[in-house]
Amino acid sequence: FDIGEYGLGKLANSLELGCDCLGVIKYLDCHINDMNGTVMNIKNGICIHEEDYGILWKHWDFRTDRTEVRRARRLVISSISTVGNYEYGSYWYLYLDGEIEYEMKATGIINTVSCHPGQPEKYGVEVSPGVVGQIHQHHFCARLDMSVDGDENTVVQCDTVAEPTGEDNPYGNAYYVKETPLTVEGGFSRNPDTERYWKFVNSNKKNHVGTSTGYKLAPVHSVKLFTDPNSPSGKRMGWVYKSLWVTPYDPEERYPTGDYVNQHDATDDLTTYAAKGRSIENADLVAWHVFGLHHPVRPEDFPVQNCVSLGFKLHPTGFFDANPNIQDHPIEANAASAYATVGSGTNGRSNGHANGHSNGHGNGHGNGFSHHNNGSCH
């Protein structure tokens, strides 16, 4: 348990301007206690900045030859923690349309063992002659204290169902979403065959078409576990066998593996919290979303692994009466954009290449990103 046993917070890096975060940055220092209760300061442990995120929406009307386009932006709140050989980058994104996204970026150095060159064991992949990286998985659980348009929420399980071909579906192409309210706490599994997702709704609040305001969670990075649930590891992480757990809010129920991860014996954790039979209808709810990364390593992951991304999104679903960005005023063309000019760059890089990075990250943030000698990152 990299996060629970070692502590993701106390292992946060001090972030460096122009390296870990680009643009106009607000840093926050982190003040936490060590094992003796002494205050420990991590300078610049959290980064907050805003960035361009491409097209938010666009339409060209061929009848009037009129085009409307809006740019998307997002607020980024991030930190990066080093847990032994691995780095975990935690990124929260807040979007203009009300979407909330969490992204985990896994990077660093994979765990390796030796082998006779060309003779790796079947539980790993030879990433360099005589070096084996083990096939492994990462699993995370996000505790989400839901409060959609108020504290009284209900979870609705949504499954897409194909209508049988017949009188109601003569062409065999009709399907609909079957909604099932969940009434009792517990663990719930993904179902890729029905494109299952869950809505957290406030049945006491309605939008202008009379449906409940809500937010949608789709388990896009849930993975199948290959560890025996009766094994020592499987017993300690029983919560990982479901994609979603829902419980009523209890301030004492904070961690999926219990308060004392190092000594956890599977008697006080999320699986026991959710087995109490409490109602989750019109209640103050906590959603525990399990997501992960299945990692059959490859030579390209060695000696340092590039970032692998995973996470989840919360989409407004009937929360607004219409597109909340439809009234935004048109924006002027980005003045930092320019046509590429071959051979006019620095260090073999063209201006078009540098400007392309600038556009992707917004408003002239490209100098620190391109290969100009403006300083180095350590």
Short mmCIF file of C-alpha atoms in Angstrom, two decimals:
data_model
loop_
_atom_site.label_atom_id
_atom_site.label_comp_id
_atom_site.label_asym_id
_atom_site.label_seq_id
_atom_site.Cartn_x
_atom_site.Cartn_y
_atom_site.Cartn_z
CA PHE A 1 0.00 0.00 0.00
CA ASP A 2 2.15 2.86 -1.29
CA ILE A 3 -0.29 5.55 -0.18
CA GLY A 4 -1.56 4.11 3.09
CA GLU A 5 1.60 2.54 4.49
CA TYR A 6 4.18 5.08 3.35
CA GLY A 7 2.04 8.21 3.23
CA LEU A 8 1.42 10.08 0.00
CA GLY A 9 1.15 13.47 1.71
CA LYS A 10 4.43 13.46 3.62
CA LEU A 11 6.26 12.24 0.51
CA ALA A 12 5.12 15.15 -1.66
CA ASN A 13 7.84 16.86 -3.70
CA SER A 14 8.75 20.53 -3.57
CA LEU A 15 7.66 21.59 -7.04
CA GLU A 16 9.83 23.74 -9.28
CA LEU A 17 8.62 26.66 -11.38
CA GLY A 18 8.80 26.01 -15.11
CA CYS A 19 9.51 22.30 -14.64
CA ASP A 20 6.73 20.54 -12.75
CA CYS A 21 4.17 23.26 -13.55
CA LEU A 22 4.08 25.70 -16.48
CA GLY A 23 2.42 29.07 -16.72
CA VAL A 24 1.35 31.57 -14.07
CA ILE A 25 1.60 29.52 -10.89
CA LYS A 26 0.30 29.80 -7.35
CA TYR A 27 2.13 27.48 -4.98
CA LEU A 28 0.93 26.32 -1.59
CA ASP A 29 3.25 25.07 1.13
CA CYS A 30 2.19 21.90 2.95
CA HIS A 31 2.38 21.71 6.75
CA ILE A 32 2.03 18.20 8.13
CA ASN A 33 3.14 16.38 11.25
CA ASP A 34 5.85 13.75 11.34
CA MET A 35 5.65 10.54 13.37
CA ASN A 36 6.65 12.45 16.52
CA GLY A 37 4.02 15.16 16.07
CA THR A 38 6.52 17.79 14.95
CA VAL A 39 5.39 20.13 12.17
CA MET A 40 7.11 19.41 8.87
CA ASN A 41 7.00 21.94 6.02
CA ILE A 42 7.05 20.97 2.34
CA LYS A 43 7.69 24.10 0.33
CA ASN A 44 5.67 24.45 -2.89
CA GLY A 45 4.01 21.09 -2.32
CA ILE A 46 0.82 22.01 -4.22
CA CYS A 47 0.60 23.81 -7.56
CA ILE A 48 -2.45 25.73 -8.80
CA HIS A 49 -2.61 27.12 -12.32
CA GLU A 50 -4.93 27.59 -15.28
CA GLU A 51 -4.32 26.26 -18.77
CA ASP A 52 -5.84 26.17 -22.23
CA TYR A 53 -7.57 22.89 -23.07
CA GLY A 54 -8.36 23.11 -26.77
CA ILE A 55 -11.81 23.60 -28.26
CA LEU A 56 -14.73 23.68 -25.86
CA TRP A 57 -17.32 23.72 -28.65
CA LYS A 58 -17.56 24.72 -32.31
CA HIS A 59 -20.10 24.79 -35.12
CA TRP A 60 -20.04 26.00 -38.71
CA ASP A 61 -23.45 26.72 -40.23
CA PHE A 62 -23.12 25.88 -43.93
CA ARG A 63 -26.30 27.82 -44.71
CA THR A 64 -25.06 31.15 -43.37
CA ASP A 65 -21.30 30.42 -43.59
CA ARG A 66 -21.00 31.50 -39.96
CA THR A 67 -18.66 29.86 -37.47
CA GLU A 68 -18.75 29.99 -33.69
CA VAL A 69 -15.99 28.51 -31.55
CA ARG A 70 -15.11 28.66 -27.86
CA ARG A 71 -11.85 27.71 -26.22
CA ALA A 72 -11.82 25.50 -23.14
CA ARG A 73 -9.77 26.22 -20.06
CA ARG A 74 -9.29 24.31 -16.85
CA LEU A 75 -8.01 24.97 -13.37
CA VAL A 76 -5.31 22.48 -12.36
CA ILE A 77 -4.53 21.59 -8.74
CA SER A 78 -1.61 19.18 -8.53
CA SER A 79 1.03 17.55 -6.39
CA ILE A 80 3.67 14.87 -7.02
CA SER A 81 4.82 12.31 -4.46
CA THR A 82 7.81 9.98 -4.60
CA VAL A 83 7.17 6.61 -2.94
CA GLY A 84 10.43 4.68 -3.16
CA ASN A 85 10.94 3.89 -6.82
CA TYR A 86 7.66 5.39 -8.07
CA GLU A 87 6.31 8.88 -8.57
CA TYR A 88 2.57 9.50 -8.32
CA GLY A 89 1.29 12.76 -9.79
CA SER A 90 -2.14 13.75 -8.47
CA TYR A 91 -4.06 16.19 -10.68
CA TRP A 92 -7.52 17.64 -10.10
CA TYR A 93 -9.03 19.45 -13.09
CA LEU A 94 -11.99 21.83 -12.86
CA TYR A 95 -13.57 22.61 -16.24
CA LEU A 96 -15.73 25.47 -17.52
CA ASP A 97 -18.66 23.13 -18.20
CA GLY A 98 -18.79 21.89 -14.60
CA GLU A 99 -16.88 18.66 -15.25
CA ILE A 100 -14.52 17.49 -12.49
CA GLU A 101 -11.65 15.16 -13.36
CA TYR A 102 -9.02 13.39 -11.31
CA GLU A 103 -5.91 12.10 -13.06
CA MET A 104 -3.13 10.02 -11.55
CA LYS A 105 0.14 10.05 -13.48
CA ALA A 106 2.39 7.10 -12.63
CA THR A 107 6.06 7.49 -13.49
CA GLY A 108 9.48 6.80 -11.97
CA ILE A 109 11.43 3.54 -11.99
CA ILE A 110 9.79 0.12 -12.28
CA ASN A 111 10.72 -2.61 -9.80
CA THR A 112 13.21 -5.04 -11.35
CA VAL A 113 15.06 -8.30 -10.68
CA SER A 114 17.86 -10.04 -12.53
CA CYS A 115 17.69 -12.98 -14.91
CA HIS A 116 19.92 -14.84 -17.31
CA PRO A 117 19.82 -12.75 -20.50
CA GLY A 118 17.09 -14.04 -22.76
CA GLN A 119 15.56 -16.23 -20.04
CA PRO A 120 13.04 -14.11 -18.10
CA GLU A 121 10.52 -15.82 -15.84
CA LYS A 122 6.92 -15.85 -17.05
CA TYR A 123 5.80 -13.41 -14.34
CA GLY A 124 7.82 -10.58 -15.83
CA VAL A 125 9.16 -9.01 -19.02
CA GLU A 126 12.83 -8.64 -19.90
CA VAL A 127 13.22 -4.89 -20.31
CA SER A 128 16.99 -4.93 -20.82
CA PRO A 129 19.42 -7.84 -21.16
CA GLY A 130 19.42 -9.60 -17.80
CA VAL A 131 16.84 -7.21 -16.26
CA VAL A 132 13.21 -8.22 -15.62
CA GLY A 133 10.33 -5.94 -14.72
CA GLN A 134 7.47 -7.69 -12.96
CA ILE A 135 3.96 -7.64 -14.38
CA HIS A 136 1.88 -5.79 -11.81
CA GLN A 137 -1.17 -3.65 -11.09
CA HIS A 138 -1.87 -0.38 -9.29
CA HIS A 139 -5.22 0.12 -7.56
CA PHE A 140 -6.53 3.35 -6.06
CA CYS A 141 -9.64 4.22 -4.10
CA ALA A 142 -10.98 7.78 -4.15
CA ARG A 143 -13.23 8.69 -1.22
CA LEU A 144 -15.75 11.19 -2.62
CA ASP A 145 -18.01 13.01 -0.16
CA MET A 146 -20.86 13.61 -2.59
CA SER A 147 -23.09 16.65 -2.24
CA VAL A 148 -24.93 17.16 -5.53
CA ASP A 149 -27.17 20.21 -5.21
CA GLY A 150 -27.41 19.48 -1.47
CA ASP A 151 -26.63 16.67 0.95
CA GLU A 152 -29.64 14.44 0.25
CA ASN A 153 -28.50 12.27 -2.65
CA THR A 154 -29.45 8.94 -4.22
CA VAL A 155 -27.35 6.69 -6.48
CA VAL A 156 -28.89 5.48 -9.74
CA GLN A 157 -27.25 2.59 -11.59
CA CYS A 158 -27.54 3.06 -15.36
CA ASP A 159 -27.29 0.19 -17.85
CA THR A 160 -27.78 0.42 -21.61
CA VAL A 161 -30.14 -2.29 -22.85
CA ALA A 162 -30.75 -3.33 -26.46
CA GLU A 163 -34.44 -3.65 -27.32
CA PRO A 164 -35.09 -7.14 -28.77
CA THR A 165 -35.65 -7.03 -32.50
CA GLY A 166 -39.39 -7.16 -33.15
CA GLU A 167 -42.41 -4.92 -33.35
CA ASP A 168 -40.89 -2.29 -31.06
CA ASN A 169 -37.50 -2.51 -32.79
CA PRO A 170 -38.03 -3.59 -36.41
CA TYR A 171 -34.58 -2.48 -37.57
CA GLY A 172 -32.69 -3.94 -34.62
CA ASN A 173 -30.94 -0.69 -33.74
CA ALA A 174 -32.93 0.61 -30.74
CA TYR A 175 -31.59 0.69 -27.22
CA TYR A 176 -32.28 2.58 -24.02
CA VAL A 177 -30.84 3.25 -20.56
CA LYS A 178 -32.37 1.29 -17.70
CA GLU A 179 -32.13 3.20 -14.42
CA THR A 180 -32.09 1.35 -11.09
CA PRO A 181 -31.97 3.36 -7.84
CA LEU A 182 -29.69 1.76 -5.23
CA THR A 183 -31.31 1.69 -1.81
CA VAL A 184 -28.88 -0.12 0.50
CA GLU A 185 -25.14 0.50 0.95
CA GLY A 186 -22.67 -1.95 -0.56
CA GLY A 187 -20.19 -2.61 -3.33
CA PHE A 188 -21.14 -2.47 -7.00
CA SER A 189 -19.32 -3.78 -10.07
CA ARG A 190 -18.70 -2.29 -13.47
CA ASN A 191 -20.34 -3.93 -16.46
CA PRO A 192 -18.73 -3.10 -19.81
CA ASP A 193 -21.44 -5.09 -21.62
CA THR A 194 -24.03 -2.50 -20.60
CA GLU A 195 -21.73 0.56 -20.53
CA ARG A 196 -22.66 0.88 -16.86
CA TYR A 197 -22.30 4.16 -15.05
CA TRP A 198 -23.73 5.66 -11.91
CA LYS A 199 -25.60 8.92 -11.36
CA PHE A 200 -25.67 10.75 -8.06
CA VAL A 201 -28.91 12.70 -8.07
CA ASN A 202 -30.84 15.01 -5.79
CA SER A 203 -34.45 13.94 -6.23
CA ASN A 204 -35.59 17.06 -4.37
CA LYS A 205 -34.13 19.37 -7.03
CA LYS A 206 -35.33 19.43 -10.64
CA ASN A 207 -34.01 20.95 -13.85
CA HIS A 208 -36.20 22.64 -16.45
CA VAL A 209 -37.28 19.32 -18.02
CA GLY A 210 -38.39 17.96 -14.65
CA THR A 211 -35.62 15.42 -14.02
CA SER A 212 -33.39 15.29 -10.96
CA THR A 213 -30.18 17.27 -10.96
CA GLY A 214 -27.17 15.00 -10.91
CA TYR A 215 -23.58 14.11 -11.67
CA LYS A 216 -22.39 10.99 -13.49
CA LEU A 217 -19.45 8.72 -12.62
CA ALA A 218 -18.24 6.33 -15.33
CA PRO A 219 -15.71 3.60 -14.33
CA VAL A 220 -13.41 4.11 -17.31
CA HIS A 221 -10.26 2.92 -15.53
CA SER A 222 -11.55 0.02 -13.49
CA VAL A 223 -9.41 -3.08 -13.98
CA LYS A 224 -9.86 -6.79 -13.30
CA LEU A 225 -7.92 -8.01 -10.29
CA PHE A 226 -5.81 -11.17 -10.63
CA THR A 227 -4.99 -11.61 -6.93
CA ASP A 228 -6.83 -14.38 -5.08
CA PRO A 229 -9.29 -12.71 -2.65
CA ASN A 230 -8.39 -15.35 -0.05
CA SER A 231 -4.67 -14.63 -0.28
CA PRO A 232 -2.98 -12.45 2.37
CA SER A 233 -2.95 -9.50 -0.02
CA GLY A 234 -6.48 -10.14 -1.19
CA LYS A 235 -7.83 -10.14 2.35
CA ARG A 236 -6.12 -6.86 3.16
CA MET A 237 -7.54 -5.11 0.10
CA GLY A 238 -11.06 -6.49 -0.11
CA TRP A 239 -12.40 -3.17 -1.37
CA VAL A 240 -10.53 -3.56 -4.66
CA TYR A 241 -12.91 -6.24 -5.95
CA LYS A 242 -15.70 -3.73 -6.64
CA SER A 243 -15.66 -0.61 -8.84
CA LEU A 244 -17.85 1.46 -6.55
CA TRP A 245 -18.80 1.37 -2.88
CA VAL A 246 -21.47 3.64 -1.46
CA THR A 247 -21.98 4.28 2.25
CA PRO A 248 -23.76 6.93 4.32
CA TYR A 249 -21.43 9.63 5.56
CA ASP A 250 -19.68 8.76 8.81
CA PRO A 251 -16.76 10.94 9.97
CA GLU A 252 -15.07 7.87 11.48
CA GLU A 253 -15.06 5.96 8.19
CA ARG A 254 -12.19 7.65 6.38
CA TYR A 255 -9.91 5.06 4.81
CA PRO A 256 -10.74 2.02 2.63
CA THR A 257 -8.17 -0.14 4.43
CA GLY A 258 -9.00 1.16 7.89
CA ASP A 259 -7.17 3.55 10.19
CA TYR A 260 -4.08 1.36 10.69
CA VAL A 261 -2.99 0.08 7.32
CA ASN A 262 0.28 -1.48 8.49
CA GLN A 263 -1.51 -3.71 10.98
CA HIS A 264 -4.68 -4.20 8.97
CA ASP A 265 -6.25 -7.66 9.34
CA ALA A 266 -9.38 -7.11 7.20
CA THR A 267 -11.70 -6.70 10.21
CA ASP A 268 -12.24 -2.94 10.03
CA ASP A 269 -12.23 -1.54 6.51
CA LEU A 270 -14.51 -0.45 3.70
CA THR A 271 -15.96 -3.93 3.25
CA THR A 272 -17.15 -3.94 6.86
CA TYR A 273 -18.38 -0.34 6.66
CA ALA A 274 -20.57 -1.25 3.68
CA ALA A 275 -21.94 -4.41 5.30
CA LYS A 276 -24.01 -2.59 7.93
CA GLY A 277 -27.16 -2.49 5.81
CA ARG A 278 -27.73 1.26 6.07
CA SER A 279 -30.03 3.11 3.69
CA ILE A 280 -28.50 5.24 0.92
CA GLU A 281 -31.75 6.78 -0.34
CA ASN A 282 -31.92 10.57 -0.03
CA ALA A 283 -28.93 10.46 2.30
CA ASP A 284 -25.61 12.20 2.87
CA LEU A 285 -23.47 9.83 0.80
CA VAL A 286 -19.85 8.87 0.39
CA ALA A 287 -18.80 7.25 -2.89
CA TRP A 288 -15.62 5.15 -2.86
CA HIS A 289 -14.49 4.74 -6.46
CA VAL A 290 -11.91 2.06 -7.22
CA PHE A 291 -9.78 2.53 -10.35
CA GLY A 292 -6.44 1.22 -11.45
CA LEU A 293 -3.70 0.42 -13.91
CA HIS A 294 -2.88 -2.99 -15.35
CA HIS A 295 0.83 -2.84 -16.16
CA PRO A 296 2.48 -5.57 -18.24
CA VAL A 297 5.81 -3.76 -18.45
CA ARG A 298 7.73 -3.20 -21.67
CA PRO A 299 11.31 -2.26 -22.59
CA GLU A 300 10.18 1.35 -23.15
CA ASP A 301 9.43 1.58 -19.40
CA PHE A 302 13.14 1.18 -18.56
CA PRO A 303 15.28 2.73 -17.15
CA VAL A 304 12.69 5.43 -16.36
CA GLN A 305 9.00 5.03 -17.11
CA ASN A 306 7.15 7.79 -18.93
CA CYS A 307 3.87 8.91 -17.34
CA VAL A 308 0.98 6.48 -17.54
CA SER A 309 -2.37 8.15 -16.87
CA LEU A 310 -5.47 6.83 -15.16
CA GLY A 311 -8.34 8.34 -13.20
CA PHE A 312 -12.01 9.24 -13.44
CA LYS A 313 -14.43 12.02 -14.34
CA LEU A 314 -17.58 13.43 -12.82
CA HIS A 315 -19.89 14.83 -15.51
CA PRO A 316 -22.88 17.11 -14.83
CA THR A 317 -25.95 15.15 -15.96
CA GLY A 318 -29.08 17.26 -15.82
CA PHE A 319 -27.38 19.49 -13.27
CA PHE A 320 -27.73 22.48 -15.62
CA ASP A 321 -30.76 23.44 -17.71
CA ALA A 322 -28.61 23.68 -20.84
CA ASN A 323 -25.00 24.02 -21.96
CA PRO A 324 -23.58 26.39 -19.30
CA ASN A 325 -21.05 27.76 -21.80
CA ILE A 326 -23.48 28.73 -24.54
CA GLN A 327 -23.57 32.40 -23.50
CA ASP A 328 -19.82 32.85 -23.32
CA HIS A 329 -18.65 35.72 -25.50
CA PRO A 330 -16.54 34.88 -28.57
CA ILE A 331 -12.84 35.12 -27.93
CA GLU A 332 -10.25 36.73 -30.14
CA ALA A 333 -7.67 34.63 -31.96
CA ASN A 334 -4.69 33.66 -29.83
CA ALA A 335 -1.99 36.23 -30.55
CA ALA A 336 0.79 33.74 -29.65
CA SER A 337 -0.13 31.50 -32.59
CA ALA A 338 2.00 31.76 -35.73
CA TYR A 339 2.67 29.90 -38.94
CA ALA A 340 5.61 27.51 -38.87
CA THR A 341 8.75 28.74 -40.60
CA VAL A 342 11.18 25.99 -41.56
CA GLY A 343 14.76 26.50 -40.41
CA SER A 344 14.17 29.53 -38.22
CA GLY A 345 14.15 27.81 -34.83
CA THR A 346 16.72 27.48 -32.07
CA ASN A 347 18.78 24.32 -31.50
CA GLY A 348 17.23 22.69 -34.56
CA ARG A 349 13.69 23.43 -33.40
CA SER A 350 11.51 25.59 -35.62
CA ASN A 351 9.45 28.49 -34.30
CA GLY A 352 6.34 26.60 -35.36
CA HIS A 353 7.32 23.73 -33.06
CA ALA A 354 7.82 26.01 -30.08
CA ASN A 355 4.65 27.94 -30.78
CA GLY A 356 2.73 24.70 -31.08
CA HIS A 357 3.70 23.85 -27.50
CA SER A 358 2.77 27.37 -26.48
CA ASN A 359 -0.72 27.03 -27.96
CA GLY A 360 -1.28 23.69 -26.30
CA HIS A 361 -0.43 25.04 -22.87
CA GLY A 362 -1.88 28.49 -23.30
CA ASN A 363 -0.89 32.11 -23.73
CA GLY A 364 2.82 31.98 -24.39
CA HIS A 365 3.82 29.38 -21.83
CA GLY A 366 6.02 27.69 -24.41
CA ASN A 367 9.42 29.21 -23.63
CA GLY A 368 9.99 27.05 -20.59
CA PHE A 369 8.79 24.01 -22.52
CA SER A 370 10.76 24.37 -25.73
CA HIS A 371 14.46 23.62 -26.09
CA HIS A 372 15.65 27.17 -25.53
CA ASN A 373 18.44 27.64 -23.01
CA ASN A 374 16.36 29.55 -20.46
CA GLY A 375 17.43 27.43 -17.52
CA SER A 376 17.27 23.80 -16.48
CA CYS A 377 15.01 21.66 -14.30
CA HIS A 378 16.55 19.68 -11.46
#
